[in-house]
Coordinates of C-alpha atoms in Angstrom, one line a residue:
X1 CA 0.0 0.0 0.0
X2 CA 1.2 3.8 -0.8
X3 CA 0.9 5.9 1.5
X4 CA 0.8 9.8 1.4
X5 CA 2.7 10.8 4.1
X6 CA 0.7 14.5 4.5
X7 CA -2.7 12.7 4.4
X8 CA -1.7 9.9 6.8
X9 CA -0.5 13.1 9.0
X10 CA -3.3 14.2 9.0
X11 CA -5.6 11.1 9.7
X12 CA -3.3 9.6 12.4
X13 CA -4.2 13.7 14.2
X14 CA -7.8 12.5 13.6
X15 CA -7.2 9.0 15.2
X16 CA -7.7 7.2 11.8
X17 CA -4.6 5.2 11.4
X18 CA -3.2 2.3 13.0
X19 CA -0.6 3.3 15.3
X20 CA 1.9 0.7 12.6
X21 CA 0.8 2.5 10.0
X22 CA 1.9 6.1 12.1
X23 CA 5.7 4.8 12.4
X24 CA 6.1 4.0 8.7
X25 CA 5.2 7.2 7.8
X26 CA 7.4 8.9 10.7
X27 CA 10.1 6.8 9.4
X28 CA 10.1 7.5 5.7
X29 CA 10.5 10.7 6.7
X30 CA 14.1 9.9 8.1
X31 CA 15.6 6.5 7.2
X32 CA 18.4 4.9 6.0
X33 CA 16.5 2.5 4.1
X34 CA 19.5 0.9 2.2
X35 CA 23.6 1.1 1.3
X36 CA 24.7 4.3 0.8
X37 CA 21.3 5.6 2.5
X38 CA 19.6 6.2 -1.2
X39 CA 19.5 5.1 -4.6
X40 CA 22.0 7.4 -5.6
X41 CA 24.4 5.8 -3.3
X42 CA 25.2 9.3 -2.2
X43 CA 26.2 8.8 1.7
X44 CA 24.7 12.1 3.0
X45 CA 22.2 11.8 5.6
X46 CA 18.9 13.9 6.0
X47 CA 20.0 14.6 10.0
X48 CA 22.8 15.0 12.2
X49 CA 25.0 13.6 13.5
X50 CA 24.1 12.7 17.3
X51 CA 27.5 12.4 19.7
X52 CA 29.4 9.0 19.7
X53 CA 27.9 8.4 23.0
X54 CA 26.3 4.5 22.9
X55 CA 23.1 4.3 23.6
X56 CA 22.7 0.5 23.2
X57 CA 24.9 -2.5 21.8
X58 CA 23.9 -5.9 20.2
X59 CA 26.0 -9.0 20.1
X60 CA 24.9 -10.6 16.8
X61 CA 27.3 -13.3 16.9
X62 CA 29.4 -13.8 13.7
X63 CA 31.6 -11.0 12.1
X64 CA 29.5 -8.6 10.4
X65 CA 30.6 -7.0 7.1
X66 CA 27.3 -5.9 6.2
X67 CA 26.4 -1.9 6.5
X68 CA 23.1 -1.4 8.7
X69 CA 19.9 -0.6 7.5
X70 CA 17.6 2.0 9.3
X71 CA 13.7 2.0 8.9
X72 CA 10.6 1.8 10.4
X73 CA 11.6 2.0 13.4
X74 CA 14.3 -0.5 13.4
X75 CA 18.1 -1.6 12.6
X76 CA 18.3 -4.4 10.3
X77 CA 21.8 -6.1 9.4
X78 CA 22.9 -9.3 8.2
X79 CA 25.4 -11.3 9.9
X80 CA 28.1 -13.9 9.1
X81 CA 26.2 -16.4 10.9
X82 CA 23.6 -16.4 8.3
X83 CA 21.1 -14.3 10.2
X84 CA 19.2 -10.9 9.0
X85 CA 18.7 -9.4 12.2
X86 CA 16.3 -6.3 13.2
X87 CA 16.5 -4.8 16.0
X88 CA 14.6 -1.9 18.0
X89 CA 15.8 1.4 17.3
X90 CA 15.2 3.1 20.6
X91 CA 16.7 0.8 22.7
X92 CA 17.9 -2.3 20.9
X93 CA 16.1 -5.2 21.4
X94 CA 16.1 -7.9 18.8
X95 CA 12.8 -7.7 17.4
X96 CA 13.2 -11.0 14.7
X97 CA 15.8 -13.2 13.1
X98 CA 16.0 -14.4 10.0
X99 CA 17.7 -17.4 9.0
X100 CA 19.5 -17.7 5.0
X101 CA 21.2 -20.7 5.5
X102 CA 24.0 -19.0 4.4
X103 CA 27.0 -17.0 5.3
X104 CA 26.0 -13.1 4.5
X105 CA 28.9 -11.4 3.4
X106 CA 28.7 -7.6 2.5
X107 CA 25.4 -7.3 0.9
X108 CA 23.5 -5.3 3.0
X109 CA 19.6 -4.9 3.8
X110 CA 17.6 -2.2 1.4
X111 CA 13.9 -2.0 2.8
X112 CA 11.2 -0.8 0.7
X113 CA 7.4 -1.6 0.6
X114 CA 7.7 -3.4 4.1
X115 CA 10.0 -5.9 2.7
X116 CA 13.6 -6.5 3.7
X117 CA 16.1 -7.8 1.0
X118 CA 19.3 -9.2 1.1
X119 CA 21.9 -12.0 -0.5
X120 CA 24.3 -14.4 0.8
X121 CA 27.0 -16.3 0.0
X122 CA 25.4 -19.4 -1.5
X123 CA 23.9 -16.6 -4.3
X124 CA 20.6 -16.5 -3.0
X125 CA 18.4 -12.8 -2.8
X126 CA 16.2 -12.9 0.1
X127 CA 12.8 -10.7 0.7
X128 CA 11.5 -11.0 4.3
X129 CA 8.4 -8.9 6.2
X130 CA 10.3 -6.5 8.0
X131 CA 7.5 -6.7 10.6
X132 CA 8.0 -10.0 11.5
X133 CA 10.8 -11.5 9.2
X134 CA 8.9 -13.9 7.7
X135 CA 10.2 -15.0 4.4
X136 CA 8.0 -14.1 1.2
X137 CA 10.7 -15.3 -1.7
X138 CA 13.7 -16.2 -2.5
X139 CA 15.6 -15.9 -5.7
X140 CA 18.7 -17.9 -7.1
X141 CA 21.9 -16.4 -8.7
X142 CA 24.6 -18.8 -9.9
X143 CA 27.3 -18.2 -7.4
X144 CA 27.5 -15.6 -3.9
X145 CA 25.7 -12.3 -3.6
X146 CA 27.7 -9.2 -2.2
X147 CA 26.4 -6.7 -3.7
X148 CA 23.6 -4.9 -1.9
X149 CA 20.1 -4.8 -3.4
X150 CA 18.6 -2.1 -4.6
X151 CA 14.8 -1.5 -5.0
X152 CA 13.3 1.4 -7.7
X153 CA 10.1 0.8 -10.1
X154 CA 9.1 -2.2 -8.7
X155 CA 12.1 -4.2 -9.4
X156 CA 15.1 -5.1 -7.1
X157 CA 18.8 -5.0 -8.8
X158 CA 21.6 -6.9 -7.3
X159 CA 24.8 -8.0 -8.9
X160 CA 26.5 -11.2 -8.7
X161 CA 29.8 -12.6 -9.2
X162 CA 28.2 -15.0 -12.2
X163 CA 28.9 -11.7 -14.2
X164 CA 24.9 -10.7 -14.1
X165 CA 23.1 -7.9 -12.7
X166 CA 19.8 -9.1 -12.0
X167 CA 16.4 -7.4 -12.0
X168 CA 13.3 -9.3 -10.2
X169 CA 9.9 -8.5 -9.3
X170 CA 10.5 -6.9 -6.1
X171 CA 6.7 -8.4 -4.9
X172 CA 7.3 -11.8 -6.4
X173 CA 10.7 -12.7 -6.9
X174 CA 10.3 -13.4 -10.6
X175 CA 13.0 -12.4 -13.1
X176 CA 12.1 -9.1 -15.1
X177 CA 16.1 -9.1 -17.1
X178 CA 19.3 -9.9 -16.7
X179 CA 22.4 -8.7 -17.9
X180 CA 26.2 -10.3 -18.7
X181 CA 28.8 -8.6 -17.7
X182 CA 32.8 -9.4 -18.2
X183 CA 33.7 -9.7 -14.9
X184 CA 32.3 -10.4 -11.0
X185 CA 29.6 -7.4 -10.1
X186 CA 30.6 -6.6 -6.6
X187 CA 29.6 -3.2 -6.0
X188 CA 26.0 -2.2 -5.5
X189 CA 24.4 -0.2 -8.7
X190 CA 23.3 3.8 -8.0
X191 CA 20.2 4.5 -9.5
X192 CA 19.4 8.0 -11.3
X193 CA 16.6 8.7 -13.9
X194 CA 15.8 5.4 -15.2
X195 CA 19.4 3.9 -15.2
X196 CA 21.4 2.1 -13.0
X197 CA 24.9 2.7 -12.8
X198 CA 27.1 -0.3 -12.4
X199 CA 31.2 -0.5 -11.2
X200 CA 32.5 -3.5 -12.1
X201 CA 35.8 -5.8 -12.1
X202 CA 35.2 -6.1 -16.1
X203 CA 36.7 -2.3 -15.3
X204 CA 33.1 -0.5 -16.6
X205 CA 30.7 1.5 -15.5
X206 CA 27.6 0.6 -17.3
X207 CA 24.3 2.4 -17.6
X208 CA 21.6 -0.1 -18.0
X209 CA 17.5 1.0 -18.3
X210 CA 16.2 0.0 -15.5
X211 CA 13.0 -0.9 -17.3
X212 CA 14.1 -3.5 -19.4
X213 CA 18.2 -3.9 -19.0
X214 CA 19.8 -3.0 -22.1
X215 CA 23.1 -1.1 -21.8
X216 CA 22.8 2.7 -22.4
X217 CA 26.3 3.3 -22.5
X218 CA 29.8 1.9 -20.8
X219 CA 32.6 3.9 -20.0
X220 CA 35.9 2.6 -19.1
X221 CA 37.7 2.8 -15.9
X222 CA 40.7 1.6 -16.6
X223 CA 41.0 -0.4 -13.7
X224 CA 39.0 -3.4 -11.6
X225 CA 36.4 -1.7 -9.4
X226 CA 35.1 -2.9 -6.2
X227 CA 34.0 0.4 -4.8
X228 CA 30.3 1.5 -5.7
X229 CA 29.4 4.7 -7.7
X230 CA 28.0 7.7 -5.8
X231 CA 25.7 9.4 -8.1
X232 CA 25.4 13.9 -7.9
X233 CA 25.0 16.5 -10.3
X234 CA 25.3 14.3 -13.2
X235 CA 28.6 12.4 -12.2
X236 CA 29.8 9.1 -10.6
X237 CA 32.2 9.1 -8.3
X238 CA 34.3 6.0 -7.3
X239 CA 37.6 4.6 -6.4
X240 CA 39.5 2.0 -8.1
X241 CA 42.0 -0.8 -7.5
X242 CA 44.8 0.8 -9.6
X243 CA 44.9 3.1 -6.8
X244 CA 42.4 6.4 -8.0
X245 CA 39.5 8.3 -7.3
X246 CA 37.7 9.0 -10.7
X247 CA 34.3 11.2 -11.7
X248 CA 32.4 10.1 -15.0
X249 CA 30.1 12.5 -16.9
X250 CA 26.7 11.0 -17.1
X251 CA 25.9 13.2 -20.3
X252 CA 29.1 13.0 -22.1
X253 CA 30.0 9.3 -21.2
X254 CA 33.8 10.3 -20.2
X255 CA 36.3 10.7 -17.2
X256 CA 36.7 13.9 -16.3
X257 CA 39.0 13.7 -13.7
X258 CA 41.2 11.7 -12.0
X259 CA 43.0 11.5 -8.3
X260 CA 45.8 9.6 -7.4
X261 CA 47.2 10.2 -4.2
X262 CA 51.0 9.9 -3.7
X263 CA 50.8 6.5 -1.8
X264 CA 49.7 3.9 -4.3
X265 CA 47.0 2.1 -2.3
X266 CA 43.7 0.8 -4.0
X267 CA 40.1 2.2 -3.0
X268 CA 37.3 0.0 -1.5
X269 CA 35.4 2.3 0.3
X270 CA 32.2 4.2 -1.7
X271 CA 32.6 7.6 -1.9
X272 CA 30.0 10.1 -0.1
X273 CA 29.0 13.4 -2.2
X274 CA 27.5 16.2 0.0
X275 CA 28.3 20.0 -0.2
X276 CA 30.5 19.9 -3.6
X277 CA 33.1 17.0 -1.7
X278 CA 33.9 13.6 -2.0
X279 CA 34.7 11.9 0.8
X280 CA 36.2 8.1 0.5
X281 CA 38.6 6.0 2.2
X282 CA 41.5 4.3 1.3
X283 CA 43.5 1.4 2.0
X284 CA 46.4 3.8 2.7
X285 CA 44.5 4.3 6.1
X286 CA 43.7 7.7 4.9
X287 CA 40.6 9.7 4.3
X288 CA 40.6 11.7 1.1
X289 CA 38.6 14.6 0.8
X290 CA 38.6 16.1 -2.9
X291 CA 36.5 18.5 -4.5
X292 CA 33.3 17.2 -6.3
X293 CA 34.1 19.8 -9.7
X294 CA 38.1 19.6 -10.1
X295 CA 39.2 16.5 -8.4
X296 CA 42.0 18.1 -6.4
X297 CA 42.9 17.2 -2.7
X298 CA 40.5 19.0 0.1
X299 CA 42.2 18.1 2.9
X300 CA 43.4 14.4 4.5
X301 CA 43.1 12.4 7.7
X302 CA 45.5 9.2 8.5
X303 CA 43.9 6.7 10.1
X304 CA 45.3 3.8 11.9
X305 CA 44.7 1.0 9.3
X306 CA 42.8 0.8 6.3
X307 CA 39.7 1.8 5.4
X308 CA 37.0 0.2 3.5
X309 CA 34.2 1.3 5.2
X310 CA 31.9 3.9 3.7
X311 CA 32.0 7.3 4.9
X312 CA 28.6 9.3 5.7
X313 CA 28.0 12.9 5.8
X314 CA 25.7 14.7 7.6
X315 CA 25.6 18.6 7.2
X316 CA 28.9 19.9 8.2
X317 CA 30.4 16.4 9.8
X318 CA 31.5 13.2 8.1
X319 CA 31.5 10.2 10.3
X320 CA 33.8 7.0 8.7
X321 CA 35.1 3.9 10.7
X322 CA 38.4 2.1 10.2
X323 CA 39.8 -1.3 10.2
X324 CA 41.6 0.3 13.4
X325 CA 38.4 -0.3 15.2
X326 CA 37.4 3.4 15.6
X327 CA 34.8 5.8 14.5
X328 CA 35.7 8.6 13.8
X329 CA 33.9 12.4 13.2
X330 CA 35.8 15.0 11.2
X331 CA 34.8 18.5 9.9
X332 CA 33.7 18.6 6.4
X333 CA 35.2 21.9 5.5
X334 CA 39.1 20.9 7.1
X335 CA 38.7 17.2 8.1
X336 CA 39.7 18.1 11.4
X337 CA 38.8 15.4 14.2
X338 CA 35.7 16.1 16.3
X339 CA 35.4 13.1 17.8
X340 CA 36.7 9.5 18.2
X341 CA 35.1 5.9 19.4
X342 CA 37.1 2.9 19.5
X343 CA 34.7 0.0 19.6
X344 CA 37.8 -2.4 20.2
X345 CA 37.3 -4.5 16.9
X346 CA 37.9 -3.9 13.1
X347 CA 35.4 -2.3 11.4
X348 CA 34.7 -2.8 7.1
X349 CA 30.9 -2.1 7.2
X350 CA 29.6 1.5 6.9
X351 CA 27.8 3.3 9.4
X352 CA 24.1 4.6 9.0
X353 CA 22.4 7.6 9.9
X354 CA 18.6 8.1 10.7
X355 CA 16.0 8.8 13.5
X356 CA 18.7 10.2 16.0
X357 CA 20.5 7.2 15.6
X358 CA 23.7 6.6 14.5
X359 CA 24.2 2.7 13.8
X360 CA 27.4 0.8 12.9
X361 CA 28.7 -2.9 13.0
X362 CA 31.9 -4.5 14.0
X363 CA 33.8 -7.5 12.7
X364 CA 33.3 -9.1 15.9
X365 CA 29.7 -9.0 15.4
X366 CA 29.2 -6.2 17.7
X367 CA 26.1 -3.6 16.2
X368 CA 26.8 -0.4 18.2
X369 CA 24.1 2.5 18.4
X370 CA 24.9 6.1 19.3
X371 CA 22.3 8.8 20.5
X372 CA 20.4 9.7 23.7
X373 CA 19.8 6.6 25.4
X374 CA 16.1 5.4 25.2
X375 CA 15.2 7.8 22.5
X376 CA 14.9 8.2 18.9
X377 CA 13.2 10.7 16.5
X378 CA 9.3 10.4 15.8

């Protein structure tokens, strides 16, 4: 069901909507429904940053490499003990479990239309309830699913490493097109006016309509790319394993620049675009901050080990965790260090923003929340 979030306002004042109903209207308002936050893989959140004081933790069990997922109300994040988790918001609690039979790797959950989607590592794509996590379909790739899902039009688009980006009925589970690529589709495809935007280790970014699948255009990379593409202002931006930072024109189907910092050091981490910067980590331990139009160096911060996990930015702050086991805030404008957490275990997912909630996951299989204790955004 659809629902107008003004006119459900307006009947929940009147008493006229179930109270279920109320949350998933609160919540569209502010989620993190998927990777990268949106379709455009973008990393900027609609709210800030609350401080890195923990206002609950979650023992999952299994390492987690899978970025959390913030909506209605809830955290949902897949572990490497097979399990799609979700758990309260406010304070926690784990509300269902989900069983894959499989080992989830880095695909992580995109929720749309009160379904929860996900893959594993046996190359199945998995749509639960997210009320209750009970399963509604599953579909079959040929080999394991990292890539996160993506829902728009009706259809969910995952990548696999069989060399196909799939589209399937995101109701039904039914295949609407597939698509051959030359090499394994890791990263997760951004979504902008009717195309989807795929990085992949065949060293392309393809456009492909997401209405039926056939290629729009390809432009070379020039290198294997793991890293996904943030879509802005008619550009992609994304790292590669050949050690740069590159930004395509979506209209003229060409690089037009390209970074390469003086330690050669390939990129895993998606970029985040906010404010004319992108932001993206590096397996040099550093954060990179260039700007969006010229690709020249902002400003840099070292870490203490590498980082493939995603950086977020939220107004003037970006929040990014490293393999050293710490999350850190810096400023936007200077990348100077506001604030520090070490959650005492290595850290590859990406953290998510919504609802006064700032939610990450460690590789020990730790899901941390930050915020007020006891209370989220309505």
């Amino acid at each position: 069901m659809v629902i107008d979030r003004r006119r459900a306002l307006g009947l929940l004042g009147a008493g006229l909507v179930s109270p279920w109903i109320a949350r998933r209207v609160s919540a569209a308002a502010d989620a993190w429904p998927q990777f990268r936050g949106d379709p455009g893989l973008t990393g900027a959140a609609r709210t800030a940053l609350p401080p890195l004081k923990v206002a609950w933790t979650h023992e999952a069990g299994g390492t987690i490499e899978s970025s959390p997922a913030i909506a209605d109300g809830a955290v949902f994040v897949g572990s490497g003990s097979g399990d799609l988790l979700a758990l309260d918001l406010a304070g926690g609690k784990r509300l269902w479990s989900y069983p894959t039979g499989a080992e989830i790797g880095e695909s992580s959950p995109c929720v749309a239309g009160g379904l929860v989607y996900i893959g594993d590592l046996k190359g199945v794509v998995h749509a639960v309830s997210a009320r209750d996590g009970k399963p509604v379909w599953t579909f079959k790739a040929k080999t394991q699913v990292k890539a996160s899902p993506v829902v728009v039009a009706g259809k969910v688009l995952v990548g696999s490493y069989d060399q196909t980006v799939y589209a399937v009925d995101a109701r039904t589970g039914r295949l609407a097109w597939s698509f051959e690529t030359e090499g394994q589709v890791h990263a997760t495809a951004g979504v902008d006016g009717g195309l989807a935007y795929v990085t992949g280790c065949d060293a392309f970014l393809r456009a492909l309509r997401v209405a039926d699948g056939k290629e729009m255009f390809r432009v070379a990379s020039g290198a294997y790319t793991g890293a996904s593409p943030a879509l802005s202002n008619g550009r992609a931006f994304y790292g590669t394993f050949e050690n740069e930072v590159i930004a395509v024109d979506l209209a003229a189907h060409e690089v037009v620049w390209r970074y390469r910092p003086e330690r050669q050091f390939p990129f895993y981490s998606s970029a985040a675009v906010a404010a004319g910067k992108v932001v993206v980590g590096g397996r040099d331990k550093v954060i990179h901050a260039l700007d969006a139009a010229t690709g020249k160096a902002a400003w840099t911060f070292a870490t203490r080990a590498r980082v493939d996990s995603s950086p977020l930015i939220a107004g003037d702050k970006v929040c990014v965790a490293s393999g050293d086991g710490r999350v850190y805030v810096l400023g936007l404008a200077n990348g100077a260090k506001l604030e520090e957490y070490d959650a005492g275990s290595p850290i590859s997912a990406s953290p998510a923003l919504a609802a006064g909630r700032l939610a990450i996951a460690t590789q020990d299989g730790q899901v941390i929340a930050f915020g007020a204790p006891g209370s989220t955004a309505r």
